[in-house]
């Protein structure tokens, strides 16, 4: 191999996902172009590229949608760090998730070596070069199955919203990830982890969403289509660690760097504050752009026209080529470039993008104003309003807690003026955002779910004693199977849904087998069961089992899974008389479908049981067992004759 080829393989690579699969910043920015949204008057993506360049990364692969590719390329050419990077672009219009991006990368074969993977919304400084070298050494001399190092940051604020929503258990000596659960409140840890004195249980970590990956990561996503997010990947590997022969590690940033990921308005506000307070040095305003810094974290751009009576309060940025009238007061606010702010205007705790005009006597508090918008005289915009680009607000308008567009692109908006439409989120069943009045704290709705609550009494009773996560998994499987059978959904899609639920609730493989069979046997409502006799019940159940054959084959394919299947049948039969009357027929049918093996049925029958119900069920199966043994003897006899 030539020296050039060796050097090319040793070059550090990074993959930056520049398309976000959410609308957290809408209508100020959409998911495809949110990486270009300004943070302290610089595109988010520029911070990410600067971070990679300063870390010693050479090659960068930027993924984006085809529609945003040109604007992203134009912006990257202006980024300081990109001038010393070899940037390659890859685009797709079919990717709908992080997992799809990794599968796309696998098909493109762009990855040559261990690489850094991150979104195009990360701000800060990290020692990526030594971390990549440590990961490479680990794989070469320690754990060849290591596929990823997840970089966490220890939070100095235990009350922060992003802290406490996940529990991570690490091997104290190696940093290997042994357990991961992203849930608030109480959790259940495997007993073997608790008894092991060499583990660290961490609830003080924030995921930076910067990871170091081996070349095995894209193929793992390609082989597992139910991996849609990084969390899916982590849970999938931890649950199936032995099967996939892959391990995960963690590195905790504590004093050797800073990262902030901007994924919604609260994080946008938090990272903006960190930039203004200089936690991100050297990525601070006056280093990368021409600002002068004044007392109180006030940053003044070039070519400004400031009236003598204009007051700039603490934590304020005013962009270059902007104008400010007399009597105007601005505090805790970022004003973009080429803005015109009139007389006696008050702007507090807000973000004003480039090219905005705010006319006399208007007040803006706790809001976001998109590019090239205009706020006319005597307007009041408060309490977490978000205005998209090109919006025009007419004089004497009072807006609170609204999302405003310049046109009725959604057909779900109320017209306020020729270039201002108030989006009605209540009419959108997909809307998940709630907006807090103070501090731009836009938060996701939290849904409270009763443990396996159901309008159907018998379904609730079936799951009454199941732990919460298992209960939720069981309920989702029931819903998927009912919809699948009624709407003739392809079983491959049902398997993807079930696996997604399994990873979401951290259900191990054997528990999943057990609950899938239980769900398959409890698809009838109580009213439907009361209307059925034994013959009709079995006929319907048989047709459902036949329909779900691919699902059965996916989960029941070993002796252990056969044992799980038989246990589930017996468990449901205890409380369902109709199933109890045909339980032997069900077992026989599953045998004929090549789901249950002869050996597993014989082993189940021979198992000693203490309960009278279990003994009775096995007595019912005596004839089936005799038939299986006779068939086995005939097979052995035929084999002897042939020999």
CSV table of C-alpha atoms in Angstrom, one decimal, residues 44-212:
chain,number,residue,atom,x,y,z
A,44,UNK,CA,-25.2,27.4,14.1
A,45,UNK,CA,-23.3,25.3,11.5
A,46,UNK,CA,-20.3,27.6,11.6
A,47,UNK,CA,-19.8,26.9,15.3
A,48,UNK,CA,-19.8,23.2,14.6
A,49,UNK,CA,-17.3,23.4,11.8
A,50,UNK,CA,-15.0,25.7,13.8
A,51,UNK,CA,-15.1,23.1,16.6
A,52,UNK,CA,-14.1,20.3,14.2
A,53,UNK,CA,-11.3,22.3,12.6
A,54,UNK,CA,-9.8,23.3,16.0
A,55,UNK,CA,-9.9,19.7,17.1
A,56,UNK,CA,-7.7,18.5,14.3
A,57,UNK,CA,-10.4,17.0,12.0
A,58,UNK,CA,-9.5,17.1,8.3
A,59,UNK,CA,-12.3,15.5,6.3
A,60,UNK,CA,-15.9,16.4,7.0
A,61,UNK,CA,-19.0,14.8,5.4
A,62,UNK,CA,-22.0,17.1,5.6
A,63,UNK,CA,-25.4,15.4,5.2
A,64,UNK,CA,-28.3,17.6,4.2
A,65,UNK,CA,-31.5,17.4,2.2
A,66,UNK,CA,-31.4,18.3,-1.5
A,67,UNK,CA,-33.6,21.3,-1.0
A,68,UNK,CA,-31.3,23.0,1.5
A,69,UNK,CA,-28.0,21.8,-0.1
A,70,UNK,CA,-27.3,25.0,-2.0
A,71,UNK,CA,-27.9,27.4,0.9
A,72,UNK,CA,-25.8,25.2,3.2
A,73,UNK,CA,-22.9,25.1,0.7
A,74,UNK,CA,-23.0,28.9,0.3
A,75,UNK,CA,-23.0,29.3,4.1
A,76,UNK,CA,-20.1,26.8,4.6
A,77,UNK,CA,-17.9,28.8,2.2
A,78,UNK,CA,-18.2,31.7,4.6
A,79,UNK,CA,-17.3,29.8,7.7
A,80,UNK,CA,-13.9,30.5,9.2
A,81,UNK,CA,-13.1,26.9,10.1
A,82,UNK,CA,-14.3,25.4,6.8
A,83,UNK,CA,-11.4,27.1,5.0
A,84,UNK,CA,-9.1,24.5,6.4
A,85,UNK,CA,-11.4,21.5,6.1
A,86,UNK,CA,-12.0,19.2,3.2
A,87,UNK,CA,-15.9,19.3,3.1
A,88,UNK,CA,-17.8,16.7,1.1
A,89,UNK,CA,-21.6,16.9,0.8
A,90,UNK,CA,-24.1,14.0,0.5
A,91,UNK,CA,-27.8,14.6,0.1
A,92,UNK,CA,-31.0,12.7,0.2
A,93,UNK,CA,-34.7,13.5,0.1
A,94,UNK,CA,-35.8,10.1,1.5
A,95,UNK,CA,-34.2,10.3,5.0
A,96,UNK,CA,-36.7,10.9,7.7
A,97,UNK,CA,-34.6,10.1,10.8
A,98,UNK,CA,-31.1,9.9,12.2
A,99,UNK,CA,-31.1,6.2,11.5
A,100,UNK,CA,-32.0,6.8,7.8
A,101,UNK,CA,-29.0,9.1,7.5
A,102,UNK,CA,-26.6,6.4,8.8
A,103,UNK,CA,-28.1,3.9,6.4
A,104,UNK,CA,-27.6,6.4,3.6
A,105,UNK,CA,-24.0,6.8,4.7
A,106,UNK,CA,-23.6,3.0,4.6
A,107,UNK,CA,-24.9,2.9,1.0
A,108,UNK,CA,-22.6,5.7,-0.1
A,109,UNK,CA,-19.4,4.1,1.4
A,110,UNK,CA,-18.0,7.4,2.4
A,111,UNK,CA,-16.6,6.3,5.8
A,112,UNK,CA,-13.0,5.0,5.7
A,113,UNK,CA,-12.0,5.0,9.3
A,114,UNK,CA,-13.2,5.8,12.9
A,115,UNK,CA,-15.1,9.0,12.7
A,116,UNK,CA,-16.8,11.7,14.8
A,117,UNK,CA,-20.6,11.9,14.4
A,118,UNK,CA,-22.6,14.9,15.4
A,119,UNK,CA,-25.4,17.2,14.4
A,120,UNK,CA,-24.8,20.6,12.9
A,121,UNK,CA,-26.0,22.4,16.0
A,122,UNK,CA,-23.2,21.8,18.5
A,123,UNK,CA,-21.3,24.8,19.9
A,124,UNK,CA,-18.1,24.6,22.0
A,125,UNK,CA,-14.7,23.0,22.2
A,126,UNK,CA,-13.8,19.4,22.8
A,127,UNK,CA,-10.5,17.5,22.7
A,128,UNK,CA,-11.7,15.2,19.9
A,129,UNK,CA,-8.2,14.2,18.6
A,130,UNK,CA,-7.1,12.4,21.8
A,131,UNK,CA,-10.6,10.9,22.2
A,132,UNK,CA,-10.4,9.4,18.8
A,133,UNK,CA,-6.9,8.1,19.4
A,134,UNK,CA,-8.1,6.6,22.7
A,135,UNK,CA,-11.0,4.9,21.0
A,136,UNK,CA,-8.7,3.5,18.3
A,137,UNK,CA,-6.3,2.1,20.9
A,138,UNK,CA,-9.2,0.5,22.8
A,139,UNK,CA,-10.4,-1.3,19.7
A,140,UNK,CA,-6.9,-2.4,18.7
A,141,UNK,CA,-5.7,-3.7,22.0
A,142,UNK,CA,-8.6,-3.9,24.4
A,143,UNK,CA,-12.2,-4.5,23.1
A,144,UNK,CA,-12.4,-5.2,19.4
A,145,UNK,CA,-16.2,-5.1,19.7
A,146,UNK,CA,-16.2,-1.4,20.7
A,147,UNK,CA,-18.3,0.5,18.2
A,148,UNK,CA,-19.0,3.9,19.8
A,149,UNK,CA,-17.8,6.3,22.5
A,150,UNK,CA,-20.6,8.6,23.7
A,151,UNK,CA,-19.4,11.9,24.9
A,152,UNK,CA,-21.3,13.2,28.0
A,153,UNK,CA,-20.9,16.5,29.8
A,154,UNK,CA,-21.2,16.7,33.6
A,155,UNK,CA,-23.8,19.3,34.4
A,156,UNK,CA,-23.0,21.9,37.1
A,157,UNK,CA,-26.7,22.5,37.6
A,158,UNK,CA,-28.5,19.4,38.9
A,159,UNK,CA,-31.8,21.2,38.5
A,160,UNK,CA,-31.4,21.9,34.8
A,161,UNK,CA,-34.1,20.5,32.6
A,162,UNK,CA,-31.7,18.4,30.6
A,163,UNK,CA,-30.4,16.7,33.7
A,164,UNK,CA,-32.0,13.9,35.6
A,165,UNK,CA,-33.9,12.5,32.6
A,166,UNK,CA,-31.5,9.7,32.1
A,167,UNK,CA,-29.6,7.1,34.2
A,168,UNK,CA,-26.3,5.7,32.9
A,169,UNK,CA,-24.4,2.9,34.5
A,170,UNK,CA,-20.7,2.7,33.6
A,171,UNK,CA,-18.0,0.2,34.4
A,172,UNK,CA,-15.8,2.2,36.8
A,173,UNK,CA,-12.5,1.0,35.4
A,174,UNK,CA,-13.2,1.1,31.6
A,175,UNK,CA,-16.1,3.5,31.1
A,176,UNK,CA,-18.1,0.8,29.3
A,177,UNK,CA,-21.8,1.6,29.1
A,178,UNK,CA,-23.7,-1.2,31.0
A,179,UNK,CA,-27.1,0.4,31.3
A,180,UNK,CA,-29.0,3.4,29.8
A,181,UNK,CA,-32.5,4.6,30.6
A,182,UNK,CA,-33.9,7.9,29.5
A,183,UNK,CA,-36.7,8.4,31.9
A,184,UNK,CA,-37.4,10.6,34.9
A,185,UNK,CA,-38.4,9.3,38.3
A,186,UNK,CA,-37.8,5.8,39.6
A,187,UNK,CA,-36.2,3.2,37.4
A,188,UNK,CA,-35.4,-0.5,37.9
A,189,UNK,CA,-31.8,-1.5,37.6
A,190,UNK,CA,-30.8,-5.1,36.9
A,191,UNK,CA,-29.7,-6.8,40.1
A,192,UNK,CA,-26.4,-7.9,38.7
A,193,UNK,CA,-25.4,-4.3,38.2
A,194,UNK,CA,-26.4,-3.2,41.7
A,195,UNK,CA,-24.4,-6.0,43.2
A,196,UNK,CA,-21.3,-5.1,41.2
A,197,UNK,CA,-19.2,-2.7,43.3
A,198,UNK,CA,-17.1,-1.5,40.3
A,199,UNK,CA,-19.9,0.5,38.5
A,200,UNK,CA,-20.7,4.2,38.5
A,201,UNK,CA,-24.4,5.1,38.5
A,202,UNK,CA,-24.7,8.6,36.9
A,203,UNK,CA,-27.7,10.9,36.8
A,204,UNK,CA,-25.7,14.1,36.4
A,205,UNK,CA,-24.8,13.8,32.8
A,206,UNK,CA,-26.0,15.6,29.7
A,207,UNK,CA,-25.6,13.9,26.3
A,208,UNK,CA,-23.6,16.2,24.0
A,209,UNK,CA,-24.8,14.2,21.0
A,210,UNK,CA,-21.2,14.0,19.9
A,211,UNK,CA,-20.1,10.4,19.4
A,212,UNK,CA,-17.0,8.6,18.1
